[in-house]
Amino acid sequence: MNARARVGVAALVALSPALAWAQPCAPAAVASGPLALGPGPADFGEVAEPCAANQAVARLRGILLVDTPDFYGAISAGVTLGGRYRIRERWWVSGALDMPTWRYTVNAVVASTALDAGPATVAVHRALVTRESFAVAAHVRALVPVDTARRFGLRTGAELGASAIYRPGVRWFADGGLTAPTALVVLGGRTHVSVVPAALAEMGFALRSWLALSLGAALRTEVHPSPALLALAARPALRVRTGGGWRFALGADVRLVGVDRTAAAVSLFVGRGD
């Protein structure tokens, strides 16, 4: 291949929109990491996205909780506002706040409704590895006890986590990670501590440069105070990226096995950023 041909090939690679988002953290990528699909408060206990970005996101979420032996059930619907802000090349911060959430609860023959807000989270992230085909990051997250649903006592906590995304080509991608949240509930002068590590792995395929499907599994456990498998959940998701930096996603967290009474959580994401 002569010099002119090599220059032409290099120019095509540089300008090709199909290849522009092959890098895992490219701004044009239709997927840049896991979605916060779980039923927990705000994004506490969720594997974070491993890519730095400036982004604002609204999450509309519905949750179904069923406990047939105890004749207990609940349906909730609410909005979580969140975002990420890049402060340096390898550092960024994120936050999330559960806005007013409507809950309908049935306990045996008693039914009640409530409208509450909170809690919130704040986190600091650092990129550990950023390569042409994969990225790895770590984060520290805090649960802020601004929760109007807790009339007595408070709940707070901290979390360490790591996440990664791997994109071997322009179509396939894989992401996931680990997180270890510790929650503290203070009630009546007593403190209750729970440690609930979680892991996530998923595979995705981009049907178009702006449309991707993914399927994964989330494992949530409790190691303290009572070791247990909380949930093994399936996580299907659909992601769309349009012009102007807009992103949309629809996904679910559906419990397959485990002692967690939450049967399913369905989320719709609307976000905009770079």
PDB file of C-alpha atoms in Angstrom, residues 41 44-45 143 150 154-160 179-186 190-198 221-228 230:
ATOM      1  CA  PRO A  41     -32.822   4.128  47.334  1.00  0.00           C
ATOM      2  CA  PHE A  44     -27.135   3.450  46.466  1.00  0.00           C
ATOM      3  CA  GLY A  45     -25.798  -0.067  45.939  1.00  0.00           C
ATOM      4  CA  LEU A 143     -26.101   7.816  51.415  1.00  0.00           C
ATOM      5  CA  ARG A 150     -38.618   7.947  58.023  1.00  0.00           C
ATOM      6  CA  LEU A 154     -32.508   7.876  60.139  1.00  0.00           C
ATOM      7  CA  ARG A 155     -30.699   5.747  57.577  1.00  0.00           C
ATOM      8  CA  THR A 156     -27.260   6.566  56.211  1.00  0.00           C
ATOM      9  CA  GLY A 157     -24.341   4.615  54.807  1.00  0.00           C
ATOM     10  CA  ALA A 158     -21.248   4.423  52.635  1.00  0.00           C
ATOM     11  CA  GLU A 159     -20.233   2.340  49.651  1.00  0.00           C
ATOM     12  CA  LEU A 160     -17.098   1.273  47.788  1.00  0.00           C
ATOM     13  CA  THR A 179     -20.210  -2.731  44.932  1.00  0.00           C
ATOM     14  CA  ALA A 180     -20.132  -3.098  48.725  1.00  0.00           C
ATOM     15  CA  PRO A 181     -22.610  -0.764  50.461  1.00  0.00           C
ATOM     16  CA  THR A 182     -22.863  -0.582  54.246  1.00  0.00           C
ATOM     17  CA  ALA A 183     -26.058   0.933  55.644  1.00  0.00           C
ATOM     18  CA  LEU A 184     -26.634   2.206  59.189  1.00  0.00           C
ATOM     19  CA  VAL A 185     -30.121   2.638  60.613  1.00  0.00           C
ATOM     20  CA  VAL A 186     -30.371   4.574  63.881  1.00  0.00           C
ATOM     21  CA  ARG A 190     -29.761   1.808  68.694  1.00  0.00           C
ATOM     22  CA  THR A 191     -27.714   1.364  65.538  1.00  0.00           C
ATOM     23  CA  HIS A 192     -28.368  -1.466  63.096  1.00  0.00           C
ATOM     24  CA  VAL A 193     -25.700  -2.215  60.480  1.00  0.00           C
ATOM     25  CA  SER A 194     -26.197  -4.159  57.261  1.00  0.00           C
ATOM     26  CA  VAL A 195     -23.582  -5.036  54.631  1.00  0.00           C
ATOM     27  CA  VAL A 196     -25.075  -6.025  51.266  1.00  0.00           C
ATOM     28  CA  PRO A 197     -22.462  -6.583  48.502  1.00  0.00           C
ATOM     29  CA  ALA A 198     -23.670  -6.826  44.908  1.00  0.00           C
ATOM     30  CA  THR A 221     -26.334 -10.641  48.924  1.00  0.00           C
ATOM     31  CA  GLU A 222     -26.269  -9.873  52.640  1.00  0.00           C
ATOM     32  CA  VAL A 223     -23.185 -10.786  54.661  1.00  0.00           C
ATOM     33  CA  HIS A 224     -24.177  -8.989  57.880  1.00  0.00           C
ATOM     34  CA  PRO A 225     -26.128  -9.386  60.113  1.00  0.00           C
ATOM     35  CA  SER A 226     -27.631 -12.531  58.494  1.00  0.00           C
ATOM     36  CA  PRO A 227     -25.856 -14.050  55.473  1.00  0.00           C
ATOM     37  CA  ALA A 228     -28.405 -14.570  52.711  1.00  0.00           C
ATOM     38  CA  LEU A 230     -31.192 -11.428  48.601  1.00  0.00           C
TER      39      LEU A 230
END
